[in-house]
């Protein structure tokens, strides 16, 4: 145990001798309200923590332990660096006491994430959804497209398949039925898009390995 530091949790022997694996120790908060919460949690009679009083990491829930630092770069990407010295969140308090009656221990309720944490979580969720979408909607060849195009294009389309192309017509059923948009996909995965029989766009996909539809 660190020289001059005093453990406050009854029955805790962390860092007591050199044979134990070293664990992180945390001093009591300077804030009076939080310090009072720590004292109440460890349930030690007449406990008046001094500047050298500590509580080891084993008494804190994992949600209170900061093991990595995260920094958002200017381009929006996130840099994650593993901390050499662990620290606690600002709302941390001891809640795990294995050497004491079980009723003294409890799992803290999950705290609300900060705005930056929520933004990071949303970005990660969107990236995962996009990766799943790419996996389920990637066409590697014209043959695969021929087998699956009707399912991917959905309802409201008239599809005609030939040897070297697929014609897709989106129908407009308002008043007089008509063809709203037509798309022609060639065997080399070149795509032509027409509106009212006028060519709007041609996209050549020869150089791309995969097409997403």
Coordinates of N, CA and C in Angstrom, one line a residue, residues 10-183:
X10 N -13.7 -1.1 5.9 CA -13.5 -2.2 6.8 C -13.2 -3.6 6.1
X11 N -12.2 -4.3 6.4 CA -11.9 -5.6 5.8 C -11.1 -5.5 4.5
X12 N -10.8 -4.3 4.0 CA -10.1 -4.2 2.7 C -8.6 -4.3 3.0
X13 N -7.9 -5.3 2.3 CA -6.5 -5.5 2.4 C -5.7 -5.2 1.1
X14 N -6.3 -4.4 0.2 CA -5.7 -4.1 -1.0 C -4.3 -3.5 -0.8
X15 N -3.3 -3.9 -1.6 CA -2.0 -3.4 -1.5 C -1.3 -3.5 -0.1
X16 N -1.8 -4.4 0.7 CA -1.3 -4.6 2.0 C 0.1 -5.1 2.1
X17 N 0.4 -6.0 1.2 CA 1.8 -6.5 1.1 C 2.3 -6.6 -0.3
X18 N 3.5 -6.8 -0.5 CA 4.1 -6.8 -1.8 C 3.7 -7.9 -2.7
X19 N 3.1 -9.0 -2.1 CA 2.7 -10.1 -2.9 C 1.4 -9.9 -3.7
X20 N 0.6 -8.9 -3.2 CA -0.7 -8.6 -3.9 C -0.4 -7.8 -5.2
X21 N -1.3 -8.0 -6.1 CA -1.3 -7.2 -7.3 C -1.7 -5.8 -7.0
X22 N -1.0 -4.8 -7.4 CA -1.3 -3.4 -7.1 C -2.6 -3.0 -7.7
X23 N -3.5 -2.3 -6.9 CA -4.7 -1.8 -7.4 C -4.7 -0.3 -7.2
X24 N -5.5 0.4 -8.0 CA -5.6 1.9 -7.9 C -6.3 2.3 -6.6
X25 N -5.8 3.4 -6.0 CA -6.4 3.9 -4.8 C -6.9 5.3 -5.1
X26 N -8.0 5.7 -4.5 CA -8.6 7.0 -4.7 C -8.9 7.7 -3.4
X27 N -8.4 9.0 -3.3 CA -8.7 9.8 -2.1 C -10.1 10.3 -2.2
X28 N -10.6 10.7 -1.0 CA -12.0 11.2 -0.9 C -12.2 12.5 -1.7
X29 N -13.3 12.7 -2.2 CA -13.6 14.0 -2.9 C -13.5 15.2 -2.0
X30 N -13.1 16.3 -2.6 CA -13.0 17.6 -1.8 C -14.4 18.2 -1.6
X31 N -15.3 17.9 -2.5 CA -16.6 18.4 -2.3 C -17.3 17.8 -1.1
X32 N -17.8 18.6 -0.2 CA -18.4 18.2 1.0 C -19.5 17.2 0.9
X33 N -20.4 17.5 -0.1 CA -21.6 16.6 -0.3 C -21.2 15.2 -0.8
X34 N -20.2 15.2 -1.7 CA -19.8 13.9 -2.3 C -18.9 13.1 -1.2
X35 N -18.2 13.9 -0.4 CA -17.4 13.2 0.6 C -18.3 12.6 1.6
X36 N -19.4 13.3 2.0 CA -20.4 12.7 2.9 C -21.0 11.4 2.3
X37 N -21.3 11.4 1.0 CA -21.8 10.3 0.3 C -20.9 9.1 0.4
X38 N -19.6 9.3 0.2 CA -18.6 8.2 0.4 C -18.6 7.7 1.8
X39 N -18.6 8.6 2.8 CA -18.5 8.1 4.2 C -19.8 7.3 4.5
X40 N -20.9 7.7 4.0 CA -22.1 7.0 4.3 C -22.1 5.6 3.6
X41 N -21.5 5.6 2.4 CA -21.5 4.3 1.7 C -20.6 3.2 2.3
X42 N -19.5 3.6 2.8 CA -18.6 2.6 3.4 C -19.0 2.1 4.8
X43 N -20.0 2.8 5.4 CA -20.6 2.4 6.6 C -19.6 2.1 7.7
X44 N -18.7 3.0 8.0 CA -17.7 2.9 9.0 C -18.0 3.9 10.1
X45 N -18.2 3.4 11.3 CA -18.5 4.3 12.5 C -17.4 5.3 12.7
X46 N -17.8 6.5 13.0 CA -16.9 7.6 13.4 C -15.8 7.8 12.3
X47 N -16.2 7.7 11.1 CA -15.2 7.8 10.0 C -15.1 9.3 9.7
X48 N -13.9 9.9 9.9 CA -13.6 11.3 9.5 C -12.4 11.2 8.6
X49 N -12.6 11.1 7.3 CA -11.5 10.9 6.4 C -10.5 12.1 6.3
X50 N -9.2 11.8 6.4 CA -8.2 12.8 6.3 C -7.7 12.9 4.9
X51 N -6.7 13.7 4.6 CA -6.2 13.9 3.3 C -5.5 12.7 2.8
X52 N -5.1 11.7 3.7 CA -4.5 10.5 3.2 C -5.4 9.3 3.2
X53 N -6.7 9.5 3.5 CA -7.6 8.4 3.5 C -8.0 8.0 2.0
X54 N -8.0 6.7 1.8 CA -8.3 6.2 0.4 C -9.3 5.1 0.4
X55 N -9.8 4.9 -0.8 CA -10.7 3.7 -1.1 C -10.2 3.1 -2.4
X56 N -10.0 1.8 -2.4 CA -9.4 1.1 -3.5 C -10.5 0.9 -4.6
X57 N -10.0 0.6 -5.8 CA -10.8 0.5 -7.0 C -11.8 -0.6 -6.9
X58 N -11.5 -1.6 -6.1 CA -12.4 -2.8 -6.0 C -13.8 -2.5 -5.5
X59 N -13.9 -1.3 -4.9 CA -15.2 -0.9 -4.3 C -16.1 0.0 -5.2
X60 N -15.6 0.2 -6.4 CA -16.4 1.0 -7.3 C -16.9 0.2 -8.5
X61 N -18.1 0.5 -8.9 CA -18.7 -0.1 -10.1 C -17.9 0.3 -11.3
X62 N -17.9 -0.5 -12.3 CA -17.1 -0.3 -13.6 C -17.6 1.0 -14.3
X63 N -18.8 1.3 -14.1 CA -19.4 2.5 -14.8 C -18.7 3.8 -14.3
X64 N -18.1 3.7 -13.1 CA -17.5 4.9 -12.5 C -16.0 5.0 -12.8
X65 N -15.4 4.0 -13.5 CA -14.0 4.0 -13.7 C -13.6 4.4 -15.1
X66 N -12.8 5.4 -15.3 CA -12.4 5.9 -16.6 C -11.1 5.3 -16.9
X67 N -11.1 4.4 -18.0 CA -9.9 3.7 -18.4 C -9.3 4.2 -19.7
X68 N -10.1 5.0 -20.4 CA -9.6 5.6 -21.6 C -10.0 7.1 -21.7
X69 N -9.2 7.8 -22.4 CA -9.5 9.2 -22.7 C -9.9 9.3 -24.2
X70 N -10.9 10.1 -24.4 CA -11.5 10.2 -25.8 C -11.4 11.7 -26.2
X71 N -10.9 11.9 -27.4 CA -10.8 13.3 -27.9 C -11.3 13.3 -29.4
X72 N -12.2 14.2 -29.7 CA -12.7 14.3 -31.1 C -11.8 15.3 -31.9
X73 N -11.3 14.8 -33.0 CA -10.4 15.6 -33.8 C -11.2 16.6 -34.6
X74 N -10.5 17.5 -35.3 CA -11.2 18.5 -36.1 C -12.0 17.9 -37.3
X75 N -11.6 16.7 -37.8 CA -12.4 16.1 -38.9 C -13.5 15.3 -38.4
X76 N -13.8 15.3 -37.1 CA -14.9 14.5 -36.5 C -14.6 13.1 -36.0
X77 N -13.4 12.6 -36.4 CA -13.0 11.3 -35.9 C -12.6 11.3 -34.5
X78 N -12.6 10.2 -33.8 CA -12.3 10.1 -32.4 C -11.0 9.4 -32.1
X79 N -10.2 10.0 -31.2 CA -9.0 9.5 -30.8 C -9.2 8.9 -29.4
X80 N -8.9 7.6 -29.2 CA -9.0 6.9 -28.0 C -7.7 6.5 -27.4
X81 N -7.3 6.9 -26.2 CA -6.0 6.6 -25.7 C -6.2 6.0 -24.3
X82 N -5.6 4.8 -24.1 CA -5.7 4.1 -22.8 C -4.9 4.9 -21.8
X83 N -5.6 5.0 -20.6 CA -5.0 5.8 -19.5 C -4.0 4.9 -18.7
X84 N -2.8 5.4 -18.4 CA -1.9 4.7 -17.5 C -2.3 4.7 -16.1
X85 N -3.0 5.8 -15.7 CA -3.5 6.0 -14.3 C -5.0 6.1 -14.4
X86 N -5.7 5.2 -13.8 CA -7.2 5.2 -13.9 C -7.7 6.4 -13.0
X87 N -8.9 6.9 -13.4 CA -9.5 7.9 -12.5 C -11.0 7.6 -12.5
X88 N -11.7 8.3 -11.6 CA -13.1 8.1 -11.4 C -13.9 9.2 -12.0
X89 N -15.1 8.9 -12.4 CA -16.1 9.9 -12.9 C -16.4 10.9 -11.8
X90 N -17.0 12.0 -12.1 CA -17.3 13.0 -11.1 C -18.5 12.6 -10.2
X91 N -19.3 11.6 -10.6 CA -20.4 11.1 -9.8 C -20.1 9.8 -9.1
X92 N -18.8 9.4 -9.1 CA -18.5 8.1 -8.5 C -18.6 8.0 -7.0
X93 N -19.0 6.9 -6.5 CA -19.0 6.6 -5.1 C -18.8 5.1 -4.8
X94 N -18.3 4.7 -3.7 CA -18.1 3.3 -3.5 C -19.4 2.6 -3.2
X95 N -19.6 1.4 -3.8 CA -20.8 0.7 -3.7 C -20.6 -0.9 -3.6
X96 N -19.4 -1.3 -3.6 CA -19.1 -2.8 -3.6 C -18.3 -3.1 -2.4
X97 N -18.8 -4.0 -1.5 CA -18.1 -4.3 -0.2 C -18.3 -5.8 0.0
X98 N -17.3 -6.5 -0.6 CA -17.4 -8.0 -0.6 C -17.2 -8.6 0.8
X99 N -16.5 -7.9 1.7 CA -16.2 -8.4 3.0 C -17.2 -7.9 4.1
X100 N -18.3 -7.3 3.6 CA -19.3 -6.8 4.6 C -20.6 -7.4 4.2
X101 N -21.6 -7.2 5.0 CA -23.0 -7.7 4.7 C -23.4 -7.3 3.3
X102 N -24.1 -8.3 2.6 CA -24.5 -8.0 1.2 C -25.4 -6.8 1.0
X103 N -26.2 -6.5 2.0 CA -27.1 -5.4 1.8 C -26.4 -4.0 1.7
X104 N -25.1 -4.0 2.1 CA -24.4 -2.7 1.9 C -23.9 -2.5 0.5
X105 N -23.9 -3.6 -0.3 CA -23.4 -3.4 -1.7 C -24.7 -3.3 -2.6
X106 N -24.5 -2.6 -3.7 CA -25.6 -2.4 -4.7 C -25.0 -2.0 -6.0
X107 N -25.7 -2.2 -7.1 CA -25.3 -1.7 -8.4 C -25.9 -0.4 -8.6
X108 N -25.1 0.7 -8.8 CA -25.6 2.0 -9.0 C -26.5 2.1 -10.3
X109 N -27.5 2.9 -10.3 CA -28.3 3.1 -11.5 C -27.4 3.8 -12.6
X110 N -27.8 3.4 -13.8 CA -27.0 3.9 -14.9 C -27.2 5.4 -15.1
X111 N -26.1 6.2 -15.1 CA -26.2 7.6 -15.2 C -26.5 8.1 -16.6
X112 N -27.1 9.2 -16.7 CA -27.4 9.8 -18.1 C -26.1 10.2 -18.7
X113 N -25.9 9.8 -20.0 CA -24.7 10.1 -20.8 C -24.6 11.6 -21.1
X114 N -23.4 12.1 -21.2 CA -23.2 13.5 -21.5 C -23.5 13.7 -23.0
X115 N -23.7 15.0 -23.4 CA -24.1 15.2 -24.8 C -23.0 14.7 -25.8
X116 N -21.8 14.8 -25.5 CA -20.7 14.3 -26.4 C -20.8 12.8 -26.4
X117 N -21.1 12.1 -25.3 CA -21.2 10.6 -25.3 C -22.4 10.2 -26.1
X118 N -23.5 10.9 -26.0 CA -24.7 10.6 -26.8 C -24.4 10.7 -28.3
X119 N -23.7 11.8 -28.6 CA -23.4 12.0 -30.1 C -22.5 10.9 -30.6
X120 N -21.5 10.5 -29.8 CA -20.6 9.4 -30.2 C -21.4 8.1 -30.3
X121 N -22.3 7.9 -29.4 CA -23.1 6.6 -29.5 C -24.0 6.6 -30.7
X122 N -24.6 7.8 -31.0 CA -25.5 7.9 -32.2 C -24.7 7.7 -33.5
X123 N -23.5 8.2 -33.5 CA -22.6 8.1 -34.7 C -22.2 6.6 -34.9
X124 N -21.9 5.9 -33.8 CA -21.6 4.5 -33.8 C -22.8 3.7 -34.3
X125 N -24.0 4.0 -33.8 CA -25.2 3.3 -34.2 C -25.4 3.5 -35.7
X126 N -25.3 4.7 -36.2 CA -25.5 5.0 -37.6 C -24.5 4.2 -38.5
X127 N -23.2 4.2 -38.0 CA -22.2 3.5 -38.8 C -22.5 2.0 -38.8
X128 N -23.0 1.4 -37.7 CA -23.3 0.0 -37.7 C -24.5 -0.3 -38.6
X129 N -25.5 0.6 -38.6 CA -26.7 0.4 -39.4 C -26.3 0.5 -40.9
X130 N -25.4 1.4 -41.2 CA -24.9 1.6 -42.6 C -24.1 0.4 -43.0
X131 N -23.3 -0.2 -42.1 CA -22.5 -1.4 -42.5 C -23.5 -2.6 -42.7
X132 N -24.5 -2.7 -41.9 CA -25.5 -3.8 -42.1 C -26.3 -3.6 -43.4
X133 N -26.6 -2.3 -43.7 CA -27.3 -2.0 -45.0 C -26.4 -2.4 -46.2
X134 N -25.1 -2.0 -46.1 CA -24.2 -2.4 -47.2 C -24.1 -3.9 -47.4
X135 N -24.1 -4.6 -46.3 CA -24.0 -6.0 -46.3 C -25.2 -6.7 -47.0
X136 N -26.4 -6.1 -46.7 CA -27.6 -6.7 -47.2 C -28.0 -6.2 -48.6
X137 N -27.4 -5.1 -49.1 CA -27.8 -4.5 -50.3 C -26.6 -4.3 -51.3
X138 N -25.7 -5.1 -51.2 CA -24.5 -5.0 -52.1 C -24.7 -6.1 -53.2
X139 N -24.6 -5.6 -54.5 CA -24.7 -6.5 -55.6 C -23.3 -6.6 -56.3
X140 N -22.8 -7.8 -56.4 CA -21.4 -8.0 -56.9 C -21.4 -8.3 -58.4
X141 N -22.5 -8.7 -59.0 CA -22.5 -9.0 -60.4 C -23.9 -8.9 -61.0
X142 N -24.0 -8.8 -62.3 CA -25.3 -8.7 -63.0 C -26.1 -9.9 -62.7
X143 N -25.5 -11.1 -62.7 CA -26.3 -12.3 -62.4 C -27.0 -12.3 -61.1
X144 N -26.3 -11.8 -60.1 CA -26.9 -11.7 -58.7 C -28.0 -10.7 -58.7
X145 N -27.8 -9.6 -59.5 CA -28.8 -8.6 -59.6 C -30.1 -9.1 -60.2
X146 N -29.9 -9.9 -61.3 CA -31.1 -10.5 -62.0 C -31.9 -11.4 -61.0
X147 N -31.2 -12.1 -60.1 CA -31.9 -13.0 -59.2 C -32.6 -12.3 -58.1
X148 N -32.1 -11.1 -57.7 CA -32.6 -10.4 -56.5 C -33.3 -9.1 -56.8
X149 N -33.2 -8.6 -58.0 CA -33.6 -7.2 -58.3 C -35.1 -6.9 -57.9
X150 N -36.0 -7.8 -58.2 CA -37.4 -7.6 -57.9 C -37.7 -7.4 -56.4
X151 N -37.0 -8.2 -55.6 CA -37.2 -8.0 -54.2 C -36.6 -6.7 -53.7
X152 N -35.5 -6.3 -54.2 CA -34.8 -5.0 -53.8 C -35.6 -3.8 -54.3
X153 N -36.2 -3.9 -55.4 CA -36.9 -2.7 -56.0 C -38.2 -2.4 -55.3
X154 N -38.8 -3.5 -54.8 CA -40.1 -3.3 -54.1 C -41.3 -3.2 -54.9
X155 N -42.4 -2.9 -54.3 CA -43.7 -2.8 -55.0 C -43.8 -1.5 -55.8
X156 N -44.8 -1.5 -56.7 CA -45.0 -0.3 -57.5 C -44.1 -0.2 -58.7
X157 N -43.3 -1.3 -59.0 CA -42.4 -1.3 -60.2 C -42.8 -2.4 -61.1
X158 N -42.7 -2.2 -62.4 CA -42.8 -3.2 -63.4 C -41.4 -3.5 -63.9
X159 N -41.1 -4.8 -63.9 CA -39.7 -5.2 -64.2 C -39.7 -6.2 -65.3
X160 N -38.8 -5.9 -66.3 CA -38.7 -6.8 -67.5 C -37.2 -7.2 -67.6
X161 N -36.9 -8.4 -67.6 CA -35.6 -8.9 -67.7 C -35.2 -9.5 -69.0
X162 N -34.1 -9.1 -69.6 CA -33.6 -9.7 -70.8 C -32.2 -10.3 -70.5
X163 N -31.6 -10.8 -71.6 CA -30.3 -11.5 -71.4 C -29.2 -10.5 -70.9
X164 N -29.2 -9.3 -71.4 CA -28.1 -8.4 -71.1 C -28.5 -7.1 -70.4
X165 N -29.8 -7.1 -69.9 CA -30.3 -5.9 -69.2 C -31.5 -6.2 -68.4
X166 N -31.8 -5.3 -67.5 CA -33.0 -5.3 -66.8 C -33.7 -3.9 -66.9
X167 N -35.0 -3.9 -67.2 CA -35.7 -2.7 -67.3 C -36.7 -2.6 -66.1
X168 N -36.6 -1.5 -65.5 CA -37.5 -1.2 -64.3 C -38.3 0.0 -64.5
X169 N -39.6 -0.1 -64.4 CA -40.6 1.0 -64.6 C -41.3 1.3 -63.3
X170 N -41.2 2.5 -62.9 CA -42.0 2.9 -61.7 C -43.3 3.5 -62.2
X171 N -44.4 2.9 -61.7 CA -45.7 3.3 -62.2 C -46.4 4.3 -61.4
X172 N -47.0 5.3 -62.0 CA -47.8 6.3 -61.4 C -49.3 6.0 -61.5
X173 N -50.0 5.7 -60.4 CA -51.4 5.2 -60.5 C -52.4 6.3 -60.2
X174 N -51.9 7.6 -60.1 CA -52.8 8.7 -59.9 C -53.5 9.0 -61.3
X175 N -54.8 9.1 -61.2 CA -55.7 9.3 -62.4 C -55.4 8.3 -63.5
X176 N -54.7 8.8 -64.6 CA -54.4 7.9 -65.7 C -53.1 7.2 -65.4
X177 N -53.1 5.9 -65.3 CA -51.8 5.1 -65.0 C -50.8 5.5 -66.0
X178 N -49.5 5.7 -65.6 CA -48.5 6.1 -66.5 C -47.1 5.7 -65.9
X179 N -46.1 5.7 -66.7 CA -44.7 5.4 -66.2 C -44.1 6.7 -65.8
X180 N -43.8 6.7 -64.5 CA -43.2 7.9 -63.9 C -41.7 7.9 -64.2
X181 N -41.0 6.9 -63.8 CA -39.5 6.8 -64.0 C -39.2 5.4 -64.6
X182 N -38.2 5.3 -65.5 CA -37.7 4.1 -65.9 C -36.2 4.0 -65.8
X183 N -35.8 2.8 -65.5 CA -34.3 2.6 -65.2 C -33.9 1.4 -66.0

